[in-house]
Amino acid sequence: MSTPSEQEDADIQRAIELSLQTEPEVIVLDSDASTTDDETSGVDGLPSVPTQEPELAPTTGMLGLDRKAMEQERLARKRKASISPPPFCKTPKLSDIEPGKSLSSTSIGTPPSIVHPIKVSTTLPYAGGAVKKTWALGHPRVDDIKLEEVLQKRGLILAVLSSFQWDVDWLLGKVDIENTQLYFVMQADTDEIKAQYRNETAAMPSLRLCFPSMEGQINCMHSKLMLLSYSTHLRVVVPTANLVPYDWGETGIMENTVFLIDLPRLPIDTTTAAVHQMTNFGKELVYFLQAMGLEQSIIDSMHRFDFSTTKDLAFVHTIGGAHSSDDSWRRTGYCGLGRAISDLGLRSHDSLKIEYVTSSVGSLNLDFVTMLYLAAQGDDGLTEYNWRTTPGSKKPKADDRNKQAAQQAAQKLVAEAFRIYFPSFETVKASKGGPTNGGTICFQSRWWNSPTFPRGLLRDCKSQRKGMLMHNKILYVYPLSHSYAESDDLDSNSWAYIGSANCSESAWGRLVKDRQTKQPKLNCRNWECGVVVPLRRAMALVRERASSTSIVEDVKGHVGKRNEERCGLKAFEGLIPVLMEYPGQEYGDGKPWFYSENCIRPWPFHPFITKCDSSPHLQLCLAWLTQAIKSWGRTRPTQSDLPSANMSSDGLLKDSKNGKKNVVIIGGGAAGMSCAATLAQHPDKFNVTILERMSVVGGQATSIPLDEKKYGTSWMNDGVQGGSPAFKHTLNFFQKYGHKEQAVKLQVSFGKGQDSFWTNCFPSHLVDRFTPDIRKFGKVLKIIKYTMPVLGLVPIKVMLRMFFFNQEFGEKMVFPLIALFLGTGNQTPNVCCAILERLFDDPNMKLWDYDPETLLPNLPLMVTFPHLETFYADWAADLKSKGVTIRTNTDVVSIQSRDSKSGIRLQTAPFDPEDKKGAGDGLGMQNKNPPATTETYDELVMCILADDAKKLLGKASTWKERFVLGGAKFFDDITITHTDSAYFQNNFEVAYSDDLCAAPKSQQQADQIAFSKNEKPGPDNEPPGFRPMYYTHSYPEDMHKIEMAFDCTNYQHQFRQDPSTPPAPDKSPVPYENHVFQSIFLDKTNSHLWTIDSIDESKIIERKWWHQLGHRWQHYVRVVPNMMFINSPGKGTHTTFAGSWTLVNMHEMACVSGISAAYRLGAGYEVFDDVAEDLVKKYLLISHGVLYKRGKNKEV
């Protein structure tokens, strides 16, 4: 993805300036603490020993937190602020600790029979390390752990947290944000996103952000890691869980696994020496932190903790990017796994059995699985690499035959000894959450159906906790043969991996030959991390603990069991959790769970969306958006697939009170009025209030007065002017109040001069030149339609390059045309292809059909709107007569609360639109701080622009709302309404000229030329003459930037004639010098390109600024698919959002969004047209995630 220009991203600059105002505080893991970690100390190690779990306080909130207790703890900490931390716990002398082996060593390592003695601290809860399953709601607590117990927030000084998915609101409830510094390691693909995140968290001084590199081939920052610093120790945590509540068992649906170990703080005088005595585990952890880009102060402070107990553990990682140097590729990815196994003394030339529990399966083949198998034996990756890259001779020699035989033997062994545990469709379907909760378990049918996919390796993954799904990533590795004489032999080469890496090439990388150096190069697409725990390490820890504890007879008995009684996965039981049923069943006639085809809707995901081909996170978004877009005019989900809008079992739309529901609508534009009109059909259910800060309703649908004698009419619409005949709801509202749209055959004039001009009225040289591109464009539209997951979110500018279109074709034809469709202006290159395809193909949205000869068809039918100010006045009067309260000149100053208990509490104040402050651009309207009034309602519908809504919600907004609303990008444009015909003639082609016309290639084109010359009527007896209504031209300095314009006299019907009189088209009602034009200058950050000063000041009728949505592709990744997660009528925030910005910037879409908001609140929908009803269905599905029910609505 390309980084937006500085002009396009003024917000980034402001965020950067904000971050530079103060020098950042240095963060270290060993900061002095003013509080004590008074958690109950105990002994807990890697093997699970039954101990008495402390009873947790009863939960009082939805997050399971006792807010009263939290406040009491906070006050207690403040009272103890002067208490010094306890002295450091006694640790072994460094001189007594054998240094870890160098990572550059290529030896096999310590012989398997040797087990390092482990000195376990008696004061730290997880001094020897532990592997635990996550707690799950509704299941008995047996050797599990909650996130609260991992974090132990009392005494937590600093938390460095890395995750792929985030629920920040939920997470912040688990820590003491007043006394704990937070450091989030997150994915952000561009500088724009980084600045956005920093800007959104700038008000939290205790929070820092780190963004690992996402350059080149890197797709996903998938690692999950916690570094938790306390006054006495550092806790290193490697979970398989994301930082979201369902991964930590709070829904009782998903389970995960956690590795954690407590490392005591070293005395100050031994800190420096620890740098040279760091274990391999510590060295690789530091190496990984450096690669991710953590602050150096944090990395340096890692050396102030005692890593000696990690000597028999390995920290393995995958660092995203290409690794060419010998040292770099050997220590990361699957190569790093093999090296770690070798360094731990686990290298084996014997056959191994591997059981891989994974939550995501990539595009596998036997070569990849063999590669992982060899790494598990301790291979550094070169064996399989040499098999694959070393060319054989024409006459195979003995070495070639041996290599081929070894490869075939390895693959045969893999087929026998490698098992991948992944749930079947039936398992997910039968789980507690069902298919709607299988979104983070990922596999695609196209990989399963590949002829090279090793289907025989997969086994159905079923949790031992019935009904739960698994998000684990665990490898259990043990010898394939079970005949051992000594009890420790089985344990000596057995180990487990716990981490974030799924079974995919993205997670582990692939070793390839560098094209330039011809040397090995490891390509890694993800960031991952995990821990290797040898089984002998677990057994040694059991012995250590058993020698000093009298309550572990059952553990001693486990140690003494014969191998034949504890072979295979049974050997891990009681030491490292084995969470699935084994041996796993083969699929038989069944099939795996395919999330993109079976998952009905995406699971709620963290508020920072990123790209990752292998991630469930974005793929769910893509799959859902694709399904929704494709369903337009084609397939539709069934009733059982999606939740209904009118659910009553959970009280979603039911008023908890016996009286009417009080609904407040902020904004009296098309969305707000449509919502109020729909609610007003049910006066027995709703009291409706509209708050509008302007003096009239209508939003951007405004009108201005004109001198009728001079211009031929007394009014014109200066905002919204017209649309498509497919705008059924808009036209229906007009008809209800006696207003009538007028048909018009659209004529356009794009560009200036023979090399740039084209029109839909007659053939031009530019159209002739780009005929091959125009025909190819139609084919590409079909490709986009049927490959929506791949191309749907691709920006138009990227698509044009992908299919090798001529650059000028995009600049001179495609961009101006789409700007006409949506009013997207200078953001047209960033519009996503899904919208492009829908605008040509969808009957609810398209303005005209694609023409394979001219791109734009000849004289398509459009409609111009009636006097909009009068229409909205009539509409408002009717709503008032039905009991709707409409208060104009009323500003909502703040929103104080939004919940079921206190309702919607907001403050309002009088507003004077004529009070303008600022730079004279019309955007700085401010109030003079009149006294505010507090008002209370039951439901809130925000029918204002997204950035205004975000600003108004302020601190009352949720993280999801800030993320979604913040993703809508707006640009400030100015429209100059004027009569400077000379300016128009200088900048646009306003009349027919033989120089502009190309030679006709058909009789149809000859007729078009005759029409344009005023010699012959057009289709349907359209009055002859070239009378362009819509114009664009590009700036020579930047061909992607355009100026748009209207000849309103040619466009709007009231200029042409009185609609009540017979047509009189033989002459224009006013001379050309008295035509009323509109010149639209786009995006004030590009004002240096504008020619606004060339317009005769004396001929300007009005200047008006607009705050317009940019339909960037990011809008359809970040905003559109996530609207359903912030629309919560009847529950949660009791807030619903509406407006054209929620999907496409059209007056029709604004009306539909308001109607849909009312429908979600419980109002019925009046069915008057099948096309209109179909559009409401689609919108409810996309923006609310609900299925429309016609049966509950009133037939008209």
Short mmCIF file of C-alpha atoms in Angstrom, two decimals, residues 246-608:
data_model
loop_
_atom_site.label_atom_id
_atom_site.label_comp_id
_atom_site.label_asym_id
_atom_site.label_seq_id
_atom_site.Cartn_x
_atom_site.Cartn_y
_atom_site.Cartn_z
CA TYR A 246 -13.63 -14.56 24.25
CA ASP A 247 -10.03 -15.80 23.97
CA TRP A 248 -9.75 -15.64 27.79
CA GLY A 249 -12.86 -17.67 28.44
CA GLU A 250 -15.27 -14.92 29.39
CA THR A 251 -17.87 -16.17 26.94
CA GLY A 252 -17.25 -19.85 27.74
CA ILE A 253 -16.80 -20.58 24.04
CA MET A 254 -13.06 -20.47 23.24
CA GLU A 255 -10.06 -21.87 25.10
CA ASN A 256 -6.34 -21.13 24.90
CA THR A 257 -3.06 -22.00 26.58
CA VAL A 258 -0.59 -19.81 28.49
CA PHE A 259 3.09 -20.22 29.31
CA LEU A 260 4.41 -17.97 32.08
CA ILE A 261 7.55 -17.76 34.17
CA ASP A 262 8.68 -15.37 36.92
CA LEU A 263 12.29 -14.16 36.80
CA PRO A 264 13.65 -12.55 40.01
CA ARG A 265 15.33 -9.17 39.87
CA LEU A 266 19.11 -9.26 40.14
CA PRO A 267 20.95 -7.23 42.76
CA ILE A 268 22.23 -4.01 41.29
CA ASP A 269 25.90 -4.96 41.54
CA THR A 270 25.38 -8.01 39.28
CA THR A 271 23.33 -6.30 36.60
CA THR A 272 26.20 -5.64 34.18
CA ALA A 273 27.59 -9.16 34.50
CA ALA A 274 24.19 -10.58 33.56
CA VAL A 275 24.61 -9.22 30.03
CA HIS A 276 27.35 -11.75 29.39
CA GLN A 277 25.61 -14.61 31.22
CA MET A 278 22.20 -14.37 29.59
CA THR A 279 20.70 -17.73 28.62
CA ASN A 280 19.77 -18.56 25.06
CA PHE A 281 16.12 -18.00 26.03
CA GLY A 282 16.94 -14.47 27.18
CA LYS A 283 19.16 -13.71 24.20
CA GLU A 284 16.47 -14.69 21.72
CA LEU A 285 13.83 -12.76 23.64
CA VAL A 286 16.01 -9.64 23.56
CA TYR A 287 16.76 -10.21 19.87
CA PHE A 288 13.02 -10.43 19.15
CA LEU A 289 12.24 -7.27 21.15
CA GLN A 290 14.95 -5.38 19.28
CA ALA A 291 13.55 -6.55 15.95
CA MET A 292 10.06 -5.38 16.91
CA GLY A 293 11.43 -1.93 17.70
CA LEU A 294 10.83 -1.63 21.44
CA GLU A 295 12.46 1.26 23.23
CA GLN A 296 16.08 0.57 24.06
CA SER A 297 15.50 1.36 27.72
CA ILE A 298 13.14 -1.60 27.98
CA ILE A 299 15.55 -3.89 26.18
CA ASP A 300 18.48 -2.83 28.38
CA SER A 301 16.47 -3.43 31.55
CA MET A 302 15.93 -7.07 30.54
CA HIS A 303 19.50 -7.73 31.71
CA ARG A 304 18.57 -6.78 35.26
CA PHE A 305 16.63 -9.98 35.83
CA ASP A 306 17.86 -13.49 36.52
CA PHE A 307 17.19 -15.72 33.49
CA SER A 308 19.03 -18.72 34.90
CA THR A 309 15.82 -20.76 35.30
CA THR A 310 15.24 -20.48 31.54
CA LYS A 311 18.40 -22.48 30.76
CA ASP A 312 16.39 -25.53 29.68
CA LEU A 313 13.76 -23.54 27.80
CA ALA A 314 13.88 -21.97 24.35
CA PHE A 315 12.25 -18.78 23.11
CA VAL A 316 11.55 -19.22 19.40
CA HIS A 317 10.26 -16.56 17.07
CA THR A 318 9.43 -15.59 13.53
CA ILE A 319 10.55 -12.10 12.56
CA GLY A 320 8.71 -10.70 9.57
CA GLY A 321 10.69 -9.92 6.43
CA ALA A 322 13.53 -11.37 4.39
CA HIS A 323 16.59 -12.73 6.23
CA SER A 324 19.69 -13.18 4.09
CA SER A 325 22.63 -13.27 6.47
CA ASP A 326 23.66 -16.65 7.80
CA ASP A 327 23.10 -15.66 11.43
CA SER A 328 19.71 -14.02 10.85
CA TRP A 329 17.97 -16.80 8.94
CA ARG A 330 19.30 -19.52 11.24
CA ARG A 331 17.77 -18.00 14.36
CA THR A 332 14.17 -17.28 13.30
CA GLY A 333 11.23 -19.08 11.74
CA TYR A 334 11.38 -22.87 11.41
CA CYS A 335 15.16 -22.62 11.04
CA GLY A 336 15.29 -21.00 14.48
CA LEU A 337 13.05 -23.74 15.85
CA GLY A 338 15.47 -26.41 14.61
CA ARG A 339 18.40 -24.54 16.08
CA ALA A 340 16.66 -24.17 19.44
CA ILE A 341 15.91 -27.89 19.53
CA SER A 342 19.56 -28.61 18.83
CA ASP A 343 20.78 -26.17 21.50
CA LEU A 344 18.46 -27.77 24.07
CA GLY A 345 20.01 -31.17 23.41
CA LEU A 346 16.77 -32.46 21.88
CA ARG A 347 18.16 -33.14 18.45
CA SER A 348 17.17 -36.61 17.29
CA HIS A 349 17.85 -38.73 14.23
CA ASP A 350 15.16 -41.15 15.36
CA SER A 351 11.58 -40.99 14.17
CA LEU A 352 9.31 -38.57 16.00
CA LYS A 353 5.56 -38.30 16.39
CA ILE A 354 4.22 -34.77 16.09
CA GLU A 355 0.72 -33.72 17.15
CA TYR A 356 0.08 -30.11 16.03
CA VAL A 357 -2.96 -28.35 17.51
CA THR A 358 -3.65 -25.26 15.41
CA SER A 359 -6.39 -22.67 15.01
CA SER A 360 -5.45 -21.85 11.44
CA VAL A 361 -4.24 -24.00 8.57
CA GLY A 362 -2.47 -22.54 5.57
CA SER A 363 -1.91 -23.80 2.05
CA LEU A 364 0.05 -26.92 3.00
CA ASN A 365 1.91 -29.53 1.02
CA LEU A 366 4.20 -32.41 1.99
CA ASP A 367 7.31 -30.32 1.37
CA PHE A 368 6.25 -27.77 3.99
CA VAL A 369 5.19 -30.38 6.55
CA THR A 370 8.45 -32.28 5.99
CA MET A 371 10.31 -29.04 6.57
CA LEU A 372 8.59 -28.62 9.95
CA TYR A 373 9.19 -32.27 10.82
CA LEU A 374 12.93 -31.93 10.18
CA ALA A 375 13.03 -28.75 12.28
CA ALA A 376 11.43 -30.70 15.12
CA GLN A 377 14.33 -33.16 14.84
CA GLY A 378 16.79 -30.27 15.20
CA ASP A 379 17.52 -29.55 11.55
CA ASP A 380 18.40 -25.95 10.72
CA GLY A 381 16.43 -25.98 7.47
CA LEU A 382 19.24 -26.80 5.08
CA THR A 383 18.34 -30.46 4.58
CA GLU A 384 14.97 -29.82 2.94
CA TYR A 385 16.36 -26.67 1.28
CA ASN A 386 19.11 -28.68 -0.42
CA TRP A 387 16.63 -31.33 -1.52
CA ARG A 388 14.56 -28.63 -3.11
CA THR A 389 17.20 -26.33 -4.61
CA THR A 390 20.15 -28.53 -5.56
CA PRO A 391 19.75 -29.46 -9.25
CA GLY A 392 20.20 -33.11 -10.17
CA SER A 393 22.47 -34.19 -13.00
CA LYS A 394 21.11 -35.47 -16.28
CA LYS A 395 22.50 -38.87 -15.40
CA PRO A 396 21.60 -39.35 -11.75
CA LYS A 397 24.59 -40.15 -9.59
CA ALA A 398 24.64 -42.01 -6.31
CA ASP A 399 24.33 -38.75 -4.34
CA ASP A 400 21.28 -37.74 -6.33
CA ARG A 401 19.65 -41.09 -5.78
CA ASN A 402 20.46 -40.98 -2.08
CA LYS A 403 19.01 -37.49 -1.78
CA GLN A 404 15.83 -38.51 -3.56
CA ALA A 405 15.51 -41.64 -1.43
CA ALA A 406 16.01 -39.63 1.78
CA GLN A 407 13.38 -37.13 0.71
CA GLN A 408 10.87 -39.82 -0.13
CA ALA A 409 11.57 -41.62 3.16
CA ALA A 410 11.07 -38.41 5.10
CA GLN A 411 7.78 -37.66 3.38
CA LYS A 412 6.59 -41.21 3.99
CA LEU A 413 7.46 -40.84 7.66
CA VAL A 414 5.64 -37.52 7.81
CA ALA A 415 2.52 -39.11 6.40
CA GLU A 416 2.65 -41.67 9.20
CA ALA A 417 3.80 -39.57 12.15
CA PHE A 418 2.54 -35.98 11.66
CA ARG A 419 -0.98 -35.12 12.76
CA ILE A 420 -2.68 -31.73 12.52
CA TYR A 421 -5.62 -31.13 14.85
CA PHE A 422 -8.21 -28.81 13.32
CA PRO A 423 -11.97 -28.87 13.92
CA SER A 424 -14.45 -30.25 11.43
CA PHE A 425 -17.54 -28.40 10.33
CA GLU A 426 -19.66 -30.65 12.53
CA THR A 427 -17.50 -29.95 15.58
CA VAL A 428 -17.87 -26.19 15.18
CA LYS A 429 -21.56 -26.52 14.44
CA ALA A 430 -22.09 -28.58 17.61
CA SER A 431 -20.03 -26.26 19.81
CA LYS A 432 -21.58 -23.92 22.38
CA GLY A 433 -21.17 -20.87 20.20
CA GLY A 434 -22.02 -22.60 16.93
CA PRO A 435 -20.95 -21.36 13.49
CA THR A 436 -21.30 -17.69 14.44
CA ASN A 437 -18.38 -18.08 16.85
CA GLY A 438 -15.96 -19.97 14.63
CA GLY A 439 -14.55 -16.88 12.97
CA THR A 440 -11.06 -17.03 14.44
CA ILE A 441 -10.57 -20.64 13.35
CA CYS A 442 -9.37 -20.34 9.79
CA PHE A 443 -9.04 -22.60 6.80
CA GLN A 444 -10.06 -22.21 3.17
CA SER A 445 -11.69 -24.79 0.93
CA ARG A 446 -9.46 -23.91 -2.02
CA TRP A 447 -6.46 -25.11 -0.02
CA TRP A 448 -8.26 -28.25 1.12
CA ASN A 449 -9.27 -29.00 -2.47
CA SER A 450 -5.73 -28.54 -3.79
CA PRO A 451 -4.34 -31.81 -5.19
CA THR A 452 -1.12 -31.31 -3.19
CA PHE A 453 -2.79 -30.73 0.18
CA PRO A 454 -1.97 -33.62 2.59
CA ARG A 455 -5.53 -34.38 3.68
CA GLY A 456 -4.51 -37.54 5.49
CA LEU A 457 -2.68 -35.54 8.16
CA LEU A 458 -5.73 -33.71 9.48
CA ARG A 459 -7.69 -34.90 12.51
CA ASP A 460 -10.85 -33.50 14.06
CA CYS A 461 -9.96 -31.26 17.01
CA LYS A 462 -12.40 -31.60 19.89
CA SER A 463 -11.82 -30.05 23.28
CA GLN A 464 -11.88 -32.19 26.40
CA ARG A 465 -14.05 -29.44 27.84
CA LYS A 466 -17.21 -30.32 25.98
CA GLY A 467 -18.61 -27.79 23.56
CA MET A 468 -15.61 -25.47 23.55
CA LEU A 469 -13.62 -24.42 20.51
CA MET A 470 -9.84 -24.15 20.61
CA HIS A 471 -7.60 -21.26 19.62
CA ASN A 472 -4.43 -23.08 20.67
CA LYS A 473 -1.15 -23.37 18.81
CA ILE A 474 0.69 -26.27 20.43
CA LEU A 475 3.11 -28.88 19.10
CA TYR A 476 3.49 -32.08 21.11
CA VAL A 477 6.64 -33.90 19.95
CA TYR A 478 7.76 -37.32 21.24
CA PRO A 479 9.57 -40.42 19.94
CA LEU A 480 7.56 -42.56 17.57
CA SER A 481 8.86 -45.81 19.10
CA HIS A 482 7.65 -46.67 22.63
CA SER A 483 10.07 -49.46 23.68
CA TYR A 484 12.45 -47.88 26.18
CA ALA A 485 14.29 -49.52 29.00
CA GLU A 486 14.69 -46.44 31.16
CA SER A 487 11.82 -44.29 32.32
CA ASP A 488 13.53 -41.07 31.30
CA ASP A 489 14.24 -42.14 27.71
CA LEU A 490 10.76 -41.26 26.58
CA ASP A 491 11.00 -37.86 28.21
CA SER A 492 14.49 -37.05 26.94
CA ASN A 493 13.45 -36.18 23.38
CA SER A 494 9.88 -35.11 24.08
CA TRP A 495 8.92 -31.48 24.12
CA ALA A 496 6.07 -29.08 23.48
CA TYR A 497 5.82 -25.72 21.74
CA ILE A 498 3.31 -23.14 23.02
CA GLY A 499 2.96 -19.89 21.09
CA SER A 500 1.28 -17.91 18.36
CA ALA A 501 2.47 -19.81 15.26
CA ASN A 502 -0.24 -21.63 13.35
CA CYS A 503 0.38 -24.42 10.87
CA SER A 504 1.18 -22.25 7.86
CA GLU A 505 4.10 -21.01 5.84
CA SER A 506 3.18 -17.45 6.85
CA ALA A 507 3.85 -18.36 10.48
CA TRP A 508 7.09 -20.34 10.06
CA GLY A 509 8.63 -18.89 6.88
CA ARG A 510 10.29 -20.59 3.96
CA LEU A 511 13.96 -20.91 3.03
CA VAL A 512 14.61 -19.99 -0.62
CA LYS A 513 17.64 -19.27 -2.75
CA ASP A 514 18.45 -15.60 -3.09
CA ARG A 515 18.43 -14.70 -6.77
CA GLN A 516 21.40 -12.36 -6.46
CA THR A 517 23.68 -14.07 -3.96
CA LYS A 518 22.51 -17.65 -4.67
CA GLN A 519 22.61 -18.17 -0.90
CA PRO A 520 19.78 -19.24 1.42
CA LYS A 521 17.27 -16.55 2.34
CA LEU A 522 14.37 -17.00 4.75
CA ASN A 523 11.12 -15.23 3.82
CA CYS A 524 8.72 -14.67 6.71
CA ARG A 525 5.33 -13.03 6.32
CA ASN A 526 4.31 -12.93 9.99
CA TRP A 527 5.62 -11.91 13.38
CA GLU A 528 5.28 -14.87 15.77
CA CYS A 529 6.74 -16.08 19.06
CA GLY A 530 6.55 -19.11 21.30
CA VAL A 531 8.32 -21.24 23.90
CA VAL A 532 9.76 -24.75 23.67
CA VAL A 533 9.32 -26.68 26.92
CA PRO A 534 11.20 -30.03 27.10
CA LEU A 535 9.34 -32.77 28.90
CA ARG A 536 12.51 -33.64 30.85
CA ARG A 537 12.45 -30.06 32.14
CA ALA A 538 8.94 -30.64 33.46
CA MET A 539 9.97 -33.92 35.10
CA ALA A 540 13.03 -32.30 36.71
CA LEU A 541 10.87 -29.55 38.12
CA VAL A 542 8.48 -32.12 39.53
CA ARG A 543 11.38 -33.86 41.29
CA GLU A 544 12.68 -30.56 42.66
CA ARG A 545 9.32 -29.67 44.05
CA ALA A 546 8.58 -33.18 45.27
CA SER A 547 11.80 -33.23 47.30
CA SER A 548 10.68 -30.23 49.32
CA THR A 549 6.93 -30.78 49.40
CA SER A 550 4.90 -33.39 51.20
CA ILE A 551 1.71 -32.97 49.17
CA VAL A 552 2.80 -34.30 45.82
CA GLU A 553 2.62 -38.03 46.21
CA ASP A 554 0.39 -38.17 43.16
CA VAL A 555 3.09 -36.38 41.19
CA LYS A 556 5.73 -38.81 42.43
CA GLY A 557 3.51 -41.62 41.33
CA HIS A 558 3.32 -40.09 37.88
CA VAL A 559 7.12 -39.95 37.68
CA GLY A 560 7.38 -43.61 38.56
CA LYS A 561 4.93 -44.85 35.96
CA ARG A 562 6.22 -47.27 33.35
CA ASN A 563 6.70 -45.92 29.86
CA GLU A 564 4.19 -48.30 28.37
CA GLU A 565 1.56 -46.76 30.65
CA ARG A 566 2.35 -43.20 29.71
CA CYS A 567 3.49 -43.36 26.10
CA GLY A 568 2.57 -40.78 23.49
CA LEU A 569 0.47 -37.85 24.58
CA LYS A 570 -0.21 -39.51 27.94
CA ALA A 571 3.36 -38.67 28.87
CA PHE A 572 2.44 -34.97 28.83
CA GLU A 573 -0.58 -35.28 31.09
CA GLY A 574 -0.08 -33.64 34.45
CA LEU A 575 2.97 -31.84 33.08
CA ILE A 576 1.84 -29.88 30.03
CA PRO A 577 -1.91 -29.61 29.42
CA VAL A 578 -3.29 -31.83 26.67
CA LEU A 579 -6.56 -30.11 25.88
CA MET A 580 -7.93 -32.04 22.93
CA GLU A 581 -9.43 -35.49 22.69
CA TYR A 582 -6.88 -37.92 21.27
CA PRO A 583 -6.22 -39.73 19.12
CA GLY A 584 -8.16 -37.41 16.84
CA GLN A 585 -10.74 -38.84 14.52
CA GLU A 586 -10.25 -38.75 10.78
CA TYR A 587 -12.72 -36.61 8.85
CA GLY A 588 -14.07 -39.51 6.82
CA ASP A 589 -16.88 -38.12 4.68
CA GLY A 590 -16.84 -34.88 6.64
CA LYS A 591 -14.91 -31.73 5.90
CA PRO A 592 -12.92 -29.15 7.84
CA TRP A 593 -14.39 -25.92 9.12
CA PHE A 594 -14.11 -23.29 6.36
CA TYR A 595 -14.62 -19.98 8.09
CA SER A 596 -15.07 -17.83 4.96
CA GLU A 597 -17.88 -20.07 3.75
CA ASN A 598 -19.44 -21.25 7.01
CA CYS A 599 -18.96 -18.35 9.42
CA ILE A 600 -22.12 -16.26 9.28
CA ARG A 601 -20.63 -13.03 10.57
CA PRO A 602 -17.25 -11.97 11.88
CA TRP A 603 -16.50 -12.19 15.56
CA PRO A 604 -16.03 -8.77 17.14
CA PHE A 605 -12.42 -7.82 16.61
CA HIS A 606 -10.06 -5.26 18.00
CA PRO A 607 -10.43 -1.62 17.03
CA PHE A 608 -7.21 -1.42 15.02
#
